[in-house]
Short mmCIF file of C-alpha atoms in Angstrom, two decimals:
data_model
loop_
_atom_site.label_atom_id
_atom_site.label_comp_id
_atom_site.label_asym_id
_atom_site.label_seq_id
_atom_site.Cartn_x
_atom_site.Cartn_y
_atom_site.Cartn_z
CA UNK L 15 0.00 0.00 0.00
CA UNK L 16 1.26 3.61 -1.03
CA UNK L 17 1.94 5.77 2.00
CA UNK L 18 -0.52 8.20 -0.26
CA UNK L 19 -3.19 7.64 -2.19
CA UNK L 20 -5.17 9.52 -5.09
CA UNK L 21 -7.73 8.44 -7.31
CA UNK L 22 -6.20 8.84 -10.87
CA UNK L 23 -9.37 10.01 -12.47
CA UNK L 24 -9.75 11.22 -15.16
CA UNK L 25 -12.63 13.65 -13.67
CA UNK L 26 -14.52 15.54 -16.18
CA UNK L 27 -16.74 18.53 -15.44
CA UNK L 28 -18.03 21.09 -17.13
CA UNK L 29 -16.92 24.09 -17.12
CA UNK L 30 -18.02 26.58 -14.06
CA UNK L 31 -18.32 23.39 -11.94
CA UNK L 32 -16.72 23.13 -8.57
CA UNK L 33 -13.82 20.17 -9.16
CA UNK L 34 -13.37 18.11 -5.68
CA UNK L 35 -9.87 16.31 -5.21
CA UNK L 36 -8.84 14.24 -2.50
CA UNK L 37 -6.03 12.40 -0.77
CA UNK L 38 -6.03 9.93 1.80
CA UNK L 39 -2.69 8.99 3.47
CA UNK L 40 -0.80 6.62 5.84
CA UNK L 41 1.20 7.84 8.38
CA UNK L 42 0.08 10.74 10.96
CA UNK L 43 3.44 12.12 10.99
CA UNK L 44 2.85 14.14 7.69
CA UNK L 45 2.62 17.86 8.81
CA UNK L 46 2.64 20.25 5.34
CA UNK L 47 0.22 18.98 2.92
CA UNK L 48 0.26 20.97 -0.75
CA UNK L 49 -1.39 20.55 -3.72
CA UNK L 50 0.38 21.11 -7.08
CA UNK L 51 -0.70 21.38 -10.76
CA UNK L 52 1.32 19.64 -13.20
CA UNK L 53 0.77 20.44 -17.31
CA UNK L 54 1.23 17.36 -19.61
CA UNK L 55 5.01 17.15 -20.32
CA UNK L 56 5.70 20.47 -18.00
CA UNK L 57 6.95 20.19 -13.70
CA UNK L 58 4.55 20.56 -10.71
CA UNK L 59 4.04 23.68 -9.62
CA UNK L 60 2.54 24.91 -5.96
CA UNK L 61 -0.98 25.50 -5.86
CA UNK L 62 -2.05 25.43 -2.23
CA UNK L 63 -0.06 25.04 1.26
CA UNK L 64 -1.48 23.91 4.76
CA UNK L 65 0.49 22.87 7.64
CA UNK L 66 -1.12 20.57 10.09
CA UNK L 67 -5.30 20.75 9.90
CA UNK L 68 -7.60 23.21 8.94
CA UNK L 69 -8.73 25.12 5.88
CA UNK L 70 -7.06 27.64 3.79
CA UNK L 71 -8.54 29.27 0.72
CA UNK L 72 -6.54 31.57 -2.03
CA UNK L 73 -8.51 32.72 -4.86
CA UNK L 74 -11.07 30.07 -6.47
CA UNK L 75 -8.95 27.20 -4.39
CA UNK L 76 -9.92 26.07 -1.02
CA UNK L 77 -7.18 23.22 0.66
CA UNK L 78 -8.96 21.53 3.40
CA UNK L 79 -6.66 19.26 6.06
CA UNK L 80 -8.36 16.61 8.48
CA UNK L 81 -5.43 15.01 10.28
CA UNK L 82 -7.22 12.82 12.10
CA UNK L 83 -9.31 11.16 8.76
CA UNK L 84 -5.72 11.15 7.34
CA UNK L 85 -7.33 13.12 4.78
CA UNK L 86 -6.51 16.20 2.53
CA UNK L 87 -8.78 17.78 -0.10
CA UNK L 88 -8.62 19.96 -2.69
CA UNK L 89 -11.81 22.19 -4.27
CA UNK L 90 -11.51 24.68 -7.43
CA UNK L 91 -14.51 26.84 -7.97
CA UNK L 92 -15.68 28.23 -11.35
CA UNK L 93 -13.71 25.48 -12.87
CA UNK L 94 -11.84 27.21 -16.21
CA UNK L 95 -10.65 24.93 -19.46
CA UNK L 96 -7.45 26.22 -18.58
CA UNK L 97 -7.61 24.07 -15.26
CA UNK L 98 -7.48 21.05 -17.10
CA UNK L 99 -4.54 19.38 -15.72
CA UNK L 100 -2.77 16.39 -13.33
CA UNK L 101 -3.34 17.42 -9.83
CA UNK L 102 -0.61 15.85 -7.31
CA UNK L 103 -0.95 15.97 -3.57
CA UNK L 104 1.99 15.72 -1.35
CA UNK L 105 3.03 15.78 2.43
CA UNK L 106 6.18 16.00 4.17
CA UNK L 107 7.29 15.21 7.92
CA UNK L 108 7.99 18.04 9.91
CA UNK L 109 12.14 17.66 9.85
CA UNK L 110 12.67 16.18 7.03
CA UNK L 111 14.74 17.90 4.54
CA UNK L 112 11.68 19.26 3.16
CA UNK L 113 11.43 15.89 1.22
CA UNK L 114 8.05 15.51 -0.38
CA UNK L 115 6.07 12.32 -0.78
CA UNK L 116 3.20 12.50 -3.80
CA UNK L 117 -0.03 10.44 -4.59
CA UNK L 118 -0.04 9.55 -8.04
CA UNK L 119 -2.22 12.67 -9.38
CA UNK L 120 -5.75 12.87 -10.13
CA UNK L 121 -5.93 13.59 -14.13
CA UNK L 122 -8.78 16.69 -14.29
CA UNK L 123 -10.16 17.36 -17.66
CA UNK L 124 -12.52 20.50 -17.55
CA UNK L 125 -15.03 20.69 -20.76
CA UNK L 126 -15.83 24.30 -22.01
CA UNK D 10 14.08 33.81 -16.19
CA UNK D 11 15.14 32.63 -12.43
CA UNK D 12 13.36 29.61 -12.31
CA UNK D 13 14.78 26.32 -12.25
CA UNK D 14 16.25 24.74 -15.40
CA UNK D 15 17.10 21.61 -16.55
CA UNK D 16 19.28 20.01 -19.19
CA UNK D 17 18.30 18.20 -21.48
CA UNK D 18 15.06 18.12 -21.99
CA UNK D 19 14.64 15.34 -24.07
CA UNK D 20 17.23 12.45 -24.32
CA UNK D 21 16.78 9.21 -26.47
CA UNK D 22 19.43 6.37 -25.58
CA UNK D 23 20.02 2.77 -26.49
CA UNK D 24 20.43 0.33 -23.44
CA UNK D 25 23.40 0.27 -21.93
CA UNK D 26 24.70 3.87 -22.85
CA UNK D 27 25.49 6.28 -20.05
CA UNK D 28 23.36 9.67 -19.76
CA UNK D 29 23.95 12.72 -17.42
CA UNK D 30 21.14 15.46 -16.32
CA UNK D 31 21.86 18.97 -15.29
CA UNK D 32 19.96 21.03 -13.08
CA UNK D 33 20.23 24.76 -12.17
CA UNK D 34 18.57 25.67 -9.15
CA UNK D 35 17.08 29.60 -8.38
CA UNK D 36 20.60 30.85 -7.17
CA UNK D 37 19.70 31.71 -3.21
CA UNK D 38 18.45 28.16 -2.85
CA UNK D 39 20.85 25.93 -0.96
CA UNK D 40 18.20 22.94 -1.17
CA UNK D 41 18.03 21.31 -4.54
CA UNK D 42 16.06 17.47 -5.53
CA UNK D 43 15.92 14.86 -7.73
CA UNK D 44 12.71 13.02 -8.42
CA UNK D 45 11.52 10.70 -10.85
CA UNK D 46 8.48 10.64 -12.35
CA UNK D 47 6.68 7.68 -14.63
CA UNK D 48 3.64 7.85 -16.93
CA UNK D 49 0.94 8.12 -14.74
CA UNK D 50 2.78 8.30 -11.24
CA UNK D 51 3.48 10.97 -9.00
CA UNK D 52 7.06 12.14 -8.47
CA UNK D 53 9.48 9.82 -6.42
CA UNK D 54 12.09 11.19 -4.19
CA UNK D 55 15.49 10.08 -5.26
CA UNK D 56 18.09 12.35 -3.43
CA UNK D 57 19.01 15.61 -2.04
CA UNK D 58 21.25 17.89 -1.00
CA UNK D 59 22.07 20.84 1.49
CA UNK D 60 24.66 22.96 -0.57
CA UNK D 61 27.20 20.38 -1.89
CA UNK D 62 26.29 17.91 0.73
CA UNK D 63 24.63 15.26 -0.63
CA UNK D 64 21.83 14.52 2.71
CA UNK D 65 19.49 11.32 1.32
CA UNK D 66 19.56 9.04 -0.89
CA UNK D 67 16.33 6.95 -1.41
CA UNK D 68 17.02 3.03 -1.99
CA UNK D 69 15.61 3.80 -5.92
CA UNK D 70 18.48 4.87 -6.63
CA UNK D 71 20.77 2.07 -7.28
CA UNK D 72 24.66 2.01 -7.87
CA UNK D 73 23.93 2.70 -11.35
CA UNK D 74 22.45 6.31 -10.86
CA UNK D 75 25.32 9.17 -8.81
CA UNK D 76 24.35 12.64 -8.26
CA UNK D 77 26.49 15.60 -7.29
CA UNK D 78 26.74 19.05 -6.64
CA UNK D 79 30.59 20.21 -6.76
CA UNK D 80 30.29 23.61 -5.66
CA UNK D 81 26.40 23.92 -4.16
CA UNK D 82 25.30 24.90 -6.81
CA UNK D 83 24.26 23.13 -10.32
CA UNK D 84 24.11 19.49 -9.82
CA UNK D 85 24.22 16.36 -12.17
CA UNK D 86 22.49 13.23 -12.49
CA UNK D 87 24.32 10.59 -13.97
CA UNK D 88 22.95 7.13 -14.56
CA UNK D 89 24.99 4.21 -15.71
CA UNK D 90 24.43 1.49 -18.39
CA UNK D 91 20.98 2.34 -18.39
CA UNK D 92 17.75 -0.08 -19.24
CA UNK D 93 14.62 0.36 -20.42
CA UNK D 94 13.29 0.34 -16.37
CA UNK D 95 14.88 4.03 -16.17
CA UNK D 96 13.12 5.34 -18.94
CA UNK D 97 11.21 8.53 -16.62
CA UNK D 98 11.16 11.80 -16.50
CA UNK D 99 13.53 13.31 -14.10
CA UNK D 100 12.65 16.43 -12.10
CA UNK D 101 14.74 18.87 -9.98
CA UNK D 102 13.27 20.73 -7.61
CA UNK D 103 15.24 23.39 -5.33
CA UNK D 104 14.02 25.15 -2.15
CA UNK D 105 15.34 27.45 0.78
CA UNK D 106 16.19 24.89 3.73
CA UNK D 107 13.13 25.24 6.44
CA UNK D 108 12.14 28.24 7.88
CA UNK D 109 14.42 30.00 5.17
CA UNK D 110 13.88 34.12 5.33
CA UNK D 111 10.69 34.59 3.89
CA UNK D 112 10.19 30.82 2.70
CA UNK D 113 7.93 27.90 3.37
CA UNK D 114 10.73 25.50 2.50
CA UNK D 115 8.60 25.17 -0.40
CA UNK D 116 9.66 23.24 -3.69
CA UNK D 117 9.83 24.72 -7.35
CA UNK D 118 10.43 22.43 -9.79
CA UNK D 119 12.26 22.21 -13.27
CA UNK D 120 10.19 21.36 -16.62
CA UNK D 121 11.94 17.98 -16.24
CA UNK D 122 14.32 15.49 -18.82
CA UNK D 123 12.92 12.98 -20.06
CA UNK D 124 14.49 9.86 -20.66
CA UNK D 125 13.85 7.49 -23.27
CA UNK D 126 15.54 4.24 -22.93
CA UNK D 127 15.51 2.07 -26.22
#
């Protein structure tokens, strides 16, 4: 078993829809949980960053943290075409080097 | 542009032949990764380093792959004799170390080199 886990999708919505992603991990020693967005054949880049549980919204993105579910979530309102993309959760320990582990990325495809 | 870059981006190589990867970080980060990434996976942590200091090194990366960073700042990824099992794409990623001035420790990544093993 992964020590995260992400449903590959692909989830397609229409466009203006609210897109849900989620993440369910393994060990409760994750602290920072982040979301990034990763372009076919392009590298991740940082959407959203939460450390420890609780919510945190920037823009049309809202990163939600429930430590003790061992679960993360990720909502985009207004979904745009232009969000159409691999979304990648990831969590690191405290002191660790910042070393990131990722799920395997949830492939969102939104329809204009 | 300031961002991370990485060298080349494409590489095609028979089996068996030797390839090496640069990276250049953003210049005030001392923190710079290696990650691979298959179709369809999420990133894996190979190694890392702390300036020239090479700090982790995850068991992926067998005696066939070495990584350095001579003077803290560009680094190489070199992989021996390669086989088809390596084909990937390969992603740097540099950061300030934790609680850097102003930073998150947060990760910015390269556009990544992609490997195509024959």
């Amino acid at each position: 078993q992964k020590e995260v886990e992400q449903d590959p999708g692909p989830l397609s919505v229409p466009e203006g829809a609210i897109v849900s992603l989620n993440c369910t991990y393994s060990n409760s020693a994750f602290q920072y949980f982040m979301w990034y967005r990763q372009y076919s054949r392009k590298g991740p880049e940082l959407l959203m960053y939460t450390y420890s549980s609780g919510n945190k919204e920037d823009g049309r993105f809202t990163a939600q943290v429930d430590k003790s579910s061992k679960y993360i979530s990720l909502f985009i309102r207004d979904s745009q075409p232009s969000d159409s993309a691999t979304y990648l959760c990831a969590m690191r320990f405290k002191a660790a080097g910042n070393k990131l582990t990722f799920g395997g990325g949830t492939r969102v495809l939104v329809k204009p | 542009d300031t961002g991370v870059s990485q060298d080349p981006r494409h590489k095609i190589t028979k089996r068996g032949q030797n390839v090496t990867f640069r990276c250049d970080p953003i210049s005030e980060h001392n923190r710079l990764y290696w990650y691979r990434q298959t179709l369809g996976q999420g990133p894996e942590f190979l190694t890392y380093f702390q300036n020239e200091a090479q700090l982790e090194k995850s068991r992926l990366l067998s005696d066939r792959f070495s990584a350095e960073r001579p003077k803290g700042s560009f680094s190489t990824l070199e992989i021996q004799r390669t086989e088809q099992g390596d084909s990937a794409m390969y992603l740097c990623a540099s950061s300030l170390g934790l609680a850097g001035v102003g930073g998150t420790g947060e990760l910015f990544f390269g556009e990544g080199s992609r490997l195509t093993v024959l």
